[in-house]
mmCIF file of C-alpha atoms in Angstrom:
data_model
loop_
_atom_site.group_PDB
_atom_site.id
_atom_site.type_symbol
_atom_site.label_atom_id
_atom_site.label_comp_id
_atom_site.label_asym_id
_atom_site.label_seq_id
_atom_site.Cartn_x
_atom_site.Cartn_y
_atom_site.Cartn_z
ATOM 1 C CA MET A 1 -68.095 4.500 10.734
ATOM 2 C CA ASP A 2 -66.368 3.722 7.289
ATOM 3 C CA MET A 3 -66.985 7.530 6.877
ATOM 4 C CA ILE A 4 -66.277 8.605 10.029
ATOM 5 C CA LEU A 5 -62.327 7.014 8.826
ATOM 6 C CA PHE A 6 -62.056 9.270 6.214
ATOM 7 C CA ILE A 7 -63.653 11.932 8.007
ATOM 8 C CA GLY A 8 -60.854 11.634 10.104
ATOM 9 C CA LEU A 9 -58.329 11.006 7.007
ATOM 10 C CA SER A 10 -59.555 14.869 5.536
ATOM 11 C CA LEU A 11 -58.982 16.154 8.568
ATOM 12 C CA VAL A 12 -55.364 15.139 9.869
ATOM 13 C CA LEU A 13 -54.079 15.677 6.170
ATOM 14 C CA SER A 14 -55.488 19.399 6.756
ATOM 15 C CA VAL A 15 -53.515 19.650 10.372
ATOM 16 C CA ILE A 16 -50.414 18.588 8.835
ATOM 17 C CA SER A 17 -49.935 20.179 5.418
ATOM 18 C CA MET A 18 -50.597 23.455 6.081
ATOM 19 C CA PRO A 19 -47.719 23.794 8.328
ATOM 20 C CA VAL A 20 -45.512 22.088 5.326
ATOM 21 C CA ILE A 21 -48.267 25.080 2.934
ATOM 22 C CA ILE A 22 -46.856 28.312 4.625
ATOM 23 C CA GLY A 23 -43.584 26.777 5.185
ATOM 24 C CA ILE A 24 -43.427 26.828 1.407
ATOM 25 C CA CYS A 25 -44.880 30.141 1.001
ATOM 26 C CA LYS A 26 -42.888 32.357 3.222
ATOM 27 C CA LYS A 27 -39.501 30.634 0.961
ATOM 28 C CA PHE A 28 -41.038 31.754 -1.861
ATOM 29 C CA GLY A 29 -43.109 35.174 -1.091
ATOM 30 C CA LEU A 30 -46.233 34.237 -1.467
ATOM 31 C CA TYR A 31 -47.933 35.681 0.489
ATOM 32 C CA ASP A 32 -51.087 37.972 0.444
ATOM 33 C CA TYR A 33 -48.978 41.112 0.762
ATOM 34 C CA HIS A 34 -50.913 43.767 3.563
ATOM 35 C CA ASP A 35 -52.169 47.501 1.071
ATOM 36 C CA GLU A 36 -55.659 50.118 2.370
ATOM 37 C CA ARG A 37 -58.281 47.109 1.346
ATOM 38 C CA LYS A 38 -57.789 44.702 3.271
ATOM 39 C CA ILE A 39 -57.731 44.791 7.111
ATOM 40 C CA HIS A 40 -55.162 41.960 8.206
ATOM 41 C CA SER A 41 -50.938 43.080 9.156
ATOM 42 C CA GLY A 42 -47.951 41.342 7.954
ATOM 43 C CA ASP A 43 -47.846 39.672 4.946
ATOM 44 C CA ILE A 44 -49.854 36.090 5.378
ATOM 45 C CA PRO A 45 -48.846 33.631 3.111
ATOM 46 C CA ARG A 46 -51.958 32.913 0.752
ATOM 47 C CA LEU A 47 -52.282 28.913 -0.542
ATOM 48 C CA GLY A 48 -54.318 27.481 1.961
ATOM 49 C CA GLY A 49 -56.786 26.155 -0.396
ATOM 50 C CA VAL A 50 -54.080 23.872 -1.694
ATOM 51 C CA GLY A 51 -54.308 21.791 1.778
ATOM 52 C CA ILE A 52 -57.621 22.575 1.535
ATOM 53 C CA VAL A 53 -58.076 20.786 -2.037
ATOM 54 C CA PHE A 54 -55.294 18.215 -1.261
ATOM 55 C CA SER A 55 -56.617 16.214 1.783
ATOM 56 C CA PHE A 56 -60.308 15.989 -0.105
ATOM 57 C CA VAL A 57 -59.661 14.844 -2.903
ATOM 58 C CA VAL A 58 -57.703 12.172 -1.656
ATOM 59 C CA SER A 59 -59.608 11.477 0.456
ATOM 60 C CA ILE A 60 -62.711 11.532 -1.459
ATOM 61 C CA LEU A 61 -60.606 9.591 -4.038
ATOM 62 C CA ILE A 62 -60.577 6.746 -2.416
ATOM 63 C CA PHE A 63 -63.464 7.323 -0.294
ATOM 64 C CA LEU A 64 -65.765 6.269 -3.869
ATOM 65 C CA ILE A 65 -63.214 3.941 -5.573
ATOM 66 C CA THR A 66 -64.056 1.713 -1.442
ATOM 67 C CA ARG A 67 -68.246 2.583 -1.998
ATOM 68 C CA ASP A 68 -70.450 1.007 -3.643
ATOM 69 C CA SER A 69 -72.942 3.177 -2.595
ATOM 70 C CA LEU A 70 -70.890 6.450 -4.308
ATOM 71 C CA ASN A 71 -70.704 5.707 -8.322
ATOM 72 C CA THR A 72 -67.440 7.905 -8.967
ATOM 73 C CA ILE A 73 -67.790 7.945 -12.574
ATOM 74 C CA ASP A 74 -70.998 9.688 -11.741
ATOM 75 C CA ASN A 75 -68.605 12.706 -9.623
ATOM 76 C CA LEU A 76 -66.221 13.611 -12.424
ATOM 77 C CA PRO A 77 -67.759 15.652 -13.859
ATOM 78 C CA VAL A 78 -67.970 18.041 -10.705
ATOM 79 C CA LEU A 79 -65.266 16.286 -9.335
ATOM 80 C CA ILE A 80 -63.112 18.130 -12.411
ATOM 81 C CA ALA A 81 -64.919 21.222 -12.909
ATOM 82 C CA ALA A 82 -63.714 22.206 -9.342
ATOM 83 C CA GLY A 83 -60.519 20.888 -10.458
ATOM 84 C CA ILE A 84 -60.762 23.100 -13.246
ATOM 85 C CA ILE A 85 -61.608 26.356 -11.039
ATOM 86 C CA PHE A 86 -58.353 25.552 -8.678
ATOM 87 C CA VAL A 87 -56.107 24.958 -10.856
ATOM 88 C CA PHE A 88 -56.961 28.319 -12.697
ATOM 89 C CA ALA A 89 -57.398 30.199 -8.862
ATOM 90 C CA ILE A 90 -53.637 29.009 -8.102
ATOM 91 C CA VAL A 91 -52.640 30.497 -11.187
ATOM 92 C CA ASP A 92 -54.564 33.441 -11.286
ATOM 93 C CA ASP A 93 -52.993 33.983 -6.816
ATOM 94 C CA ILE A 94 -49.411 33.958 -8.228
ATOM 95 C CA LEU A 95 -50.205 35.439 -11.100
ATOM 96 C CA ASN A 96 -52.971 37.410 -10.916
ATOM 97 C CA LEU A 97 -55.222 36.808 -14.795
ATOM 98 C CA PRO A 98 -56.974 38.707 -15.971
ATOM 99 C CA ALA A 99 -60.648 38.872 -14.639
ATOM 100 C CA LEU A 100 -62.065 38.385 -18.000
ATOM 101 C CA VAL A 101 -59.405 34.867 -18.525
ATOM 102 C CA LYS A 102 -61.069 33.711 -14.714
ATOM 103 C CA LEU A 103 -64.395 34.587 -15.976
ATOM 104 C CA ILE A 104 -64.394 31.854 -19.102
ATOM 105 C CA VAL A 105 -62.617 29.289 -16.636
ATOM 106 C CA GLN A 106 -65.665 29.483 -14.261
ATOM 107 C CA LEU A 107 -67.694 29.281 -17.955
ATOM 108 C CA VAL A 108 -66.233 26.082 -18.629
ATOM 109 C CA ALA A 109 -66.391 24.444 -15.995
ATOM 110 C CA VAL A 110 -69.975 25.786 -15.462
ATOM 111 C CA SER A 111 -71.291 24.292 -18.279
ATOM 112 C CA ILE A 112 -69.452 21.093 -16.937
ATOM 113 C CA VAL A 113 -71.543 20.036 -15.124
ATOM 114 C CA THR A 114 -74.947 22.078 -15.902
ATOM 115 C CA PHE A 115 -74.444 20.121 -19.922
ATOM 116 C CA ASN A 116 -73.810 16.102 -17.339
ATOM 117 C CA GLY A 117 -76.923 16.804 -15.960
ATOM 118 C CA TYR A 118 -77.133 18.535 -12.265
ATOM 119 C CA HIS A 119 -79.286 21.140 -12.278
ATOM 120 C CA PHE A 120 -81.729 22.269 -9.875
ATOM 121 C CA THR A 121 -85.360 20.707 -10.549
ATOM 122 C CA GLN A 122 -88.623 21.906 -8.504
ATOM 123 C CA ILE A 123 -89.110 24.744 -6.601
ATOM 124 C CA PHE A 124 -91.768 24.592 -4.509
ATOM 125 C CA GLY A 125 -93.250 22.004 -5.849
ATOM 126 C CA TRP A 126 -92.774 23.828 -9.067
ATOM 127 C CA HIS A 127 -90.647 21.631 -11.854
ATOM 128 C CA LEU A 128 -88.661 23.705 -13.961
ATOM 129 C CA PRO A 129 -88.206 23.286 -17.576
ATOM 130 C CA ASN A 130 -85.008 21.491 -18.324
ATOM 131 C CA ALA A 131 -84.221 24.928 -20.436
ATOM 132 C CA PHE A 132 -85.258 27.041 -18.065
ATOM 133 C CA ALA A 133 -83.414 24.395 -14.761
ATOM 134 C CA ILE A 134 -79.921 25.019 -16.790
ATOM 135 C CA ILE A 135 -79.787 29.318 -17.038
ATOM 136 C CA LEU A 136 -80.840 29.528 -13.196
ATOM 137 C CA THR A 137 -78.226 26.557 -12.471
ATOM 138 C CA PHE A 138 -75.558 28.429 -14.838
ATOM 139 C CA GLY A 139 -76.168 32.014 -12.895
ATOM 140 C CA TRP A 140 -76.605 30.081 -9.870
ATOM 141 C CA ILE A 141 -72.761 28.652 -9.163
ATOM 142 C CA LEU A 142 -70.914 31.158 -11.212
ATOM 143 C CA GLY A 143 -72.794 33.375 -9.129
ATOM 144 C CA VAL A 144 -72.297 31.595 -5.644
ATOM 145 C CA THR A 145 -68.728 30.549 -7.297
ATOM 146 C CA ASN A 146 -67.760 34.150 -6.978
ATOM 147 C CA ALA A 147 -69.608 34.830 -3.858
ATOM 148 C CA TYR A 148 -67.572 33.593 -1.434
ATOM 149 C CA ASN A 149 -64.569 34.197 -2.529
ATOM 150 C CA LEU A 150 -65.959 37.787 -2.880
ATOM 151 C CA ILE A 151 -67.059 37.374 1.082
ATOM 152 C CA ASP A 152 -63.224 36.705 2.032
ATOM 153 C CA GLY A 153 -61.800 39.434 4.071
ATOM 154 C CA LEU A 154 -61.188 38.778 7.074
ATOM 155 C CA ASP A 155 -59.125 36.459 9.602
ATOM 156 C CA GLY A 156 -61.690 32.753 9.096
ATOM 157 C CA LEU A 157 -65.473 33.879 7.399
ATOM 158 C CA CYS A 158 -64.593 32.337 4.741
ATOM 159 C CA GLY A 159 -64.675 29.084 6.268
ATOM 160 C CA SER A 160 -67.210 29.469 9.227
ATOM 161 C CA LEU A 161 -69.887 29.920 6.435
ATOM 162 C CA SER A 162 -68.507 26.858 4.004
ATOM 163 C CA ILE A 163 -67.897 24.902 6.848
ATOM 164 C CA THR A 164 -71.179 25.438 8.290
ATOM 165 C CA ALA A 165 -73.108 25.647 4.759
ATOM 166 C CA LEU A 166 -71.671 21.514 4.593
ATOM 167 C CA THR A 167 -72.344 19.670 7.534
ATOM 168 C CA THR A 168 -75.527 21.458 7.248
ATOM 169 C CA MET A 169 -76.479 20.027 3.444
ATOM 170 C CA GLY A 170 -74.521 16.690 4.417
ATOM 171 C CA ILE A 171 -76.867 15.989 7.685
ATOM 172 C CA LEU A 172 -79.945 17.284 5.119
ATOM 173 C CA TYR A 173 -78.477 14.442 2.844
ATOM 174 C CA GLN A 174 -78.485 11.614 5.316
ATOM 175 C CA LEU A 175 -81.779 13.061 6.412
ATOM 176 C CA SER A 176 -82.144 12.544 2.209
ATOM 177 C CA GLY A 177 -81.064 9.538 2.246
ATOM 178 C CA ASN A 178 -78.651 10.395 -0.096
ATOM 179 C CA SER A 179 -75.107 8.695 0.479
ATOM 180 C CA GLU A 180 -73.012 11.950 -0.840
ATOM 181 C CA SER A 181 -73.435 13.096 2.657
ATOM 182 C CA ALA A 182 -70.276 11.972 2.916
ATOM 183 C CA ILE A 183 -68.375 14.250 0.220
ATOM 184 C CA CYS A 184 -69.523 17.491 2.396
ATOM 185 C CA PHE A 185 -68.685 15.784 5.720
ATOM 186 C CA ILE A 186 -65.085 14.552 4.293
ATOM 187 C CA LEU A 187 -64.538 18.652 2.684
ATOM 188 C CA ALA A 188 -65.789 19.866 6.357
ATOM 189 C CA ALA A 189 -63.377 17.803 7.652
ATOM 190 C CA ALA A 190 -60.550 19.893 5.473
ATOM 191 C CA ILE A 191 -61.938 23.731 6.119
ATOM 192 C CA PHE A 192 -61.726 21.696 10.167
ATOM 193 C CA GLY A 193 -57.770 21.573 9.770
ATOM 194 C CA PHE A 194 -57.650 24.621 8.163
ATOM 195 C CA LEU A 195 -59.943 26.859 10.823
ATOM 196 C CA CYS A 196 -57.484 25.880 13.325
ATOM 197 C CA PHE A 197 -54.321 28.099 11.108
ATOM 198 C CA ASN A 198 -56.399 31.082 9.938
ATOM 199 C CA TRP A 199 -58.608 32.023 12.817
ATOM 200 C CA PRO A 200 -57.415 35.185 14.040
ATOM 201 C CA PRO A 201 -55.096 36.064 14.180
ATOM 202 C CA ALA A 202 -54.817 34.133 10.661
ATOM 203 C CA LYS A 203 -50.722 32.119 9.837
ATOM 204 C CA ILE A 204 -52.426 30.949 6.127
ATOM 205 C CA PHE A 205 -54.856 31.783 4.004
ATOM 206 C CA MET A 206 -57.790 30.875 2.009
ATOM 207 C CA GLY A 207 -55.986 32.248 -1.323
ATOM 208 C CA ASP A 208 -59.107 33.145 -4.353
ATOM 209 C CA ASN A 209 -57.980 28.882 -5.403
ATOM 210 C CA GLY A 210 -59.825 28.196 -2.202
ATOM 211 C CA SER A 211 -62.310 30.843 -2.170
ATOM 212 C CA GLN A 212 -63.472 29.482 -5.490
ATOM 213 C CA PHE A 213 -62.688 25.988 -4.960
ATOM 214 C CA LEU A 214 -65.099 26.238 -2.320
ATOM 215 C CA GLY A 215 -67.785 28.655 -3.043
ATOM 216 C CA PHE A 216 -67.968 26.492 -6.381
ATOM 217 C CA MET A 217 -68.935 23.445 -4.987
ATOM 218 C CA ILE A 218 -70.811 24.698 -1.646
ATOM 219 C CA ALA A 219 -72.352 25.855 -5.145
ATOM 220 C CA THR A 220 -73.075 22.271 -6.838
ATOM 221 C CA LEU A 221 -72.976 19.654 -4.400
ATOM 222 C CA PRO A 222 -76.216 20.497 -3.932
ATOM 223 C CA LEU A 223 -77.489 19.851 -6.928
ATOM 224 C CA TYR A 224 -77.384 16.133 -6.812
ATOM 225 C CA SER A 225 -82.081 14.087 -6.834
ATOM 226 C CA THR A 226 -82.581 13.980 -3.120
ATOM 227 C CA GLY A 227 -86.316 12.935 -1.323
ATOM 228 C CA ASP A 228 -88.698 15.545 -1.847
ATOM 229 C CA ILE A 229 -88.632 17.914 1.254
ATOM 230 C CA PHE A 230 -85.875 18.881 0.691
ATOM 231 C CA GLU A 231 -85.964 18.402 -3.442
ATOM 232 C CA TYR A 232 -88.664 21.109 -2.777
ATOM 233 C CA ASN A 233 -87.061 23.720 -0.222
ATOM 234 C CA LYS A 234 -83.790 22.504 -2.544
ATOM 235 C CA PHE A 235 -82.918 26.085 -3.990
ATOM 236 C CA LEU A 236 -84.888 28.113 -0.768
ATOM 237 C CA ILE A 237 -82.522 26.826 1.380
ATOM 238 C CA MET A 238 -78.829 27.003 -0.123
ATOM 239 C CA LEU A 239 -80.636 30.934 0.166
ATOM 240 C CA VAL A 240 -80.952 30.611 3.833
ATOM 241 C CA LEU A 241 -77.651 29.037 3.789
ATOM 242 C CA THR A 242 -75.497 30.982 1.875
ATOM 243 C CA SER A 243 -77.304 34.736 2.376
ATOM 244 C CA PHE A 244 -73.966 35.698 4.341
ATOM 245 C CA ALA A 245 -72.338 36.202 0.998
ATOM 246 C CA VAL A 246 -74.695 36.040 -1.302
ATOM 247 C CA PHE A 247 -76.321 39.688 -0.215
ATOM 248 C CA ASP A 248 -72.959 40.309 0.923
ATOM 249 C CA THR A 249 -72.030 40.822 -3.241
ATOM 250 C CA ILE A 250 -75.227 41.257 -4.494
ATOM 251 C CA ALA A 251 -75.078 44.735 -2.355
ATOM 252 C CA ALA A 252 -70.898 45.623 -3.741
ATOM 253 C CA ILE A 253 -72.333 44.772 -7.642
ATOM 254 C CA TRP A 254 -75.681 47.393 -6.578
ATOM 255 C CA ARG A 255 -72.600 49.723 -4.317
ATOM 256 C CA ARG A 256 -70.199 49.561 -7.580
ATOM 257 C CA THR A 257 -72.119 50.242 -10.706
ATOM 258 C CA ARG A 258 -73.822 52.881 -8.278
ATOM 259 C CA ASP A 259 -70.855 54.113 -8.610
ATOM 260 C CA LYS A 260 -69.628 53.443 -11.792
ATOM 261 C CA LYS A 261 -66.657 50.802 -11.385
ATOM 262 C CA PRO A 262 -65.989 48.190 -12.573
ATOM 263 C CA ILE A 263 -67.555 45.060 -10.643
ATOM 264 C CA MET A 264 -65.308 43.331 -9.809
ATOM 265 C CA ALA A 265 -62.762 46.278 -7.770
ATOM 266 C CA GLY A 266 -61.881 46.104 -4.858
ATOM 267 C CA ASP A 267 -63.359 48.582 -1.908
ATOM 268 C CA LYS A 268 -63.912 48.994 1.345
ATOM 269 C CA SER A 269 -67.531 48.399 1.953
ATOM 270 C CA HIS A 270 -67.688 44.622 2.317
ATOM 271 C CA LEU A 271 -70.139 43.529 5.647
ATOM 272 C CA HIS A 272 -66.776 42.991 7.327
ATOM 273 C CA HIS A 273 -66.031 46.399 6.401
ATOM 274 C CA LYS A 274 -69.500 47.486 8.063
ATOM 275 C CA LEU A 275 -69.319 45.894 10.876
ATOM 276 C CA LEU A 276 -65.277 47.273 11.874
ATOM 277 C CA ILE A 277 -66.481 51.411 11.556
ATOM 278 C CA MET A 278 -69.853 50.223 13.489
ATOM 279 C CA GLY A 279 -67.042 49.728 16.418
ATOM 280 C CA TYR A 280 -66.524 45.729 15.919
ATOM 281 C CA SER A 281 -63.515 44.417 16.660
ATOM 282 C CA LYS A 282 -62.352 41.815 13.444
ATOM 283 C CA LYS A 283 -63.330 38.916 16.212
ATOM 284 C CA SER A 284 -66.776 39.987 17.573
ATOM 285 C CA ALA A 285 -67.784 40.876 13.783
ATOM 286 C CA LEU A 286 -66.664 37.214 12.946
ATOM 287 C CA TYR A 287 -68.249 36.166 16.103
ATOM 288 C CA LEU A 288 -71.258 38.096 15.344
ATOM 289 C CA ILE A 289 -71.638 36.519 11.377
ATOM 290 C CA VAL A 290 -70.833 33.263 12.501
ATOM 291 C CA PHE A 291 -74.293 32.888 15.248
ATOM 292 C CA LEU A 292 -75.612 33.793 12.906
ATOM 293 C CA GLN A 293 -74.710 31.671 10.591
ATOM 294 C CA VAL A 294 -75.931 29.166 13.318
ATOM 295 C CA LEU A 295 -78.847 30.160 13.561
ATOM 296 C CA LEU A 296 -79.644 29.655 10.157
ATOM 297 C CA CYS A 297 -78.502 25.721 10.018
ATOM 298 C CA ILE A 298 -80.370 24.973 12.851
ATOM 299 C CA SER A 299 -83.231 26.935 11.299
ATOM 300 C CA VAL A 300 -82.519 25.072 7.713
ATOM 301 C CA ILE A 301 -82.642 21.453 9.462
ATOM 302 C CA VAL A 302 -86.345 22.572 11.290
ATOM 303 C CA SER A 303 -87.323 23.552 8.590
ATOM 304 C CA TYR A 304 -86.695 19.457 7.011
ATOM 305 C CA TYR A 305 -88.255 18.708 9.719
ATOM 306 C CA LEU A 306 -91.459 20.774 8.954
ATOM 307 C CA GLY A 307 -91.952 19.343 5.477
ATOM 308 C CA THR A 308 -92.839 20.889 2.364
ATOM 309 C CA ASN A 309 -95.339 23.921 3.549
ATOM 310 C CA LYS A 310 -94.730 24.713 7.073
ATOM 311 C CA GLY A 311 -90.560 24.177 7.178
ATOM 312 C CA MET A 312 -91.134 26.699 3.297
ATOM 313 C CA ALA A 313 -92.264 29.388 5.969
ATOM 314 C CA LEU A 314 -89.104 29.319 8.421
ATOM 315 C CA LEU A 315 -87.025 29.332 5.240
ATOM 316 C CA LEU A 316 -88.697 32.755 3.903
ATOM 317 C CA GLU A 317 -88.893 33.699 7.666
ATOM 318 C CA SER A 318 -84.822 33.130 7.695
ATOM 319 C CA PHE A 319 -84.837 34.995 4.448
ATOM 320 C CA ALA A 320 -86.114 37.538 5.467
ATOM 321 C CA PHE A 321 -84.337 38.173 8.276
ATOM 322 C CA MET A 322 -81.175 37.948 6.887
ATOM 323 C CA VAL A 323 -81.947 41.389 4.483
ATOM 324 C CA LEU A 324 -83.270 43.479 7.714
ATOM 325 C CA PHE A 325 -80.128 42.543 9.042
ATOM 326 C CA PHE A 326 -77.939 43.616 5.609
ATOM 327 C CA SER A 327 -80.330 46.855 5.615
ATOM 328 C CA ILE A 328 -80.462 47.743 9.328
ATOM 329 C CA ILE A 329 -76.196 47.674 9.192
ATOM 330 C CA HIS A 330 -76.222 49.244 5.829
ATOM 331 C CA TYR A 331 -78.608 52.439 7.753
ATOM 332 C CA THR A 332 -76.457 52.246 10.648
ATOM 333 C CA ASN A 333 -72.664 52.269 9.037
ATOM 334 C CA LEU A 334 -73.881 54.740 7.016
ATOM 335 C CA LYS A 335 -74.872 57.171 10.459
ATOM 336 C CA VAL A 336 -71.297 56.390 12.146
ATOM 337 C CA THR A 337 -69.553 57.433 8.738
ATOM 338 C CA LYS A 338 -71.603 60.941 8.453
ATOM 339 C CA GLN A 339 -70.246 61.399 12.416
ATOM 340 C CA LYS A 340 -66.815 60.506 12.308
ATOM 341 C CA GLN A 341 -66.818 62.531 9.328
ATOM 342 C CA GLU A 342 -68.934 65.714 10.888
ATOM 343 C CA LYS A 343 -66.596 65.392 13.816
ATOM 344 C CA GLU A 344 -63.368 65.189 11.407
ATOM 345 C CA GLN A 345 -64.907 68.228 10.331
ATOM 346 C CA GLU A 346 -65.611 69.959 13.852
ATOM 347 C CA GLU A 347 -61.877 69.647 14.521
ATOM 348 C CA ASN A 348 -60.382 70.789 11.752
ATOM 349 C CA ASN A 349 -62.314 73.660 12.019
#
């Protein structure tokens, strides 16, 4: 019952804070300005992540302090590292920091977490050597943090992918008897308040401060110790839950490397761009992705009840489905793009 009160507090604070942040952004001109790469029209306030983080931090700190089941000191490395990511991302949203500076800040934040004992411990029952576990976790957090930053290109998308992943993690923590489920649910509530203003057509964007913070939290929250079933398949579970953002980022890295462009350079070939080219509207593209994400979340929860081996089989099938989905979208997009180019050539001739 206490958890529900703090979930409600996080939601209410988020809903109340968004109009205030929109007003501040308009007053000081803090917009996500439209350009040829972006698919939104007009200039939209871009600091919605501030409301998410404010609502979450206030609610979770009070919850941690008033509960004996969660040790506030034990959670400090994650909260401090996430705070570093958030603060520098706000500065980046306003001043547009160099890519190297952003990478250094992320490396510092990831180091705080991994060298304080937060890392994956096993994969399919194989207990990882400590050095390998640190390297794997380091790359995981860094990659997922940037993946959620890159996927944030469509109204409601990053928030929806985040809230579903966090809610699923919260349910798994509840099933495993972990009090850390409260962190997941309280953060999810803060995102829900933001989505009330970010659902298309969006009145506010979360900005890099929001997407990087959420990516960092989604990457680090599963690193707490859990029960045997969750622990056994944890890495695969997280790959499935984050597959939209991770696969889209892998595709972007491959695409930009192939075209000899900087990895951090923007383009119009992300998943949502491809769906729009294929004829989906902004809303229908969002609904398709969210629908599939919900199915992935359901498969993850079902895998827990199936146990270690049968659960692993279901998770591998879900992972294979996502590989197939991205492959189909990729080749369909190539076909549609080629047809449009040929039609344009015929019209010009």
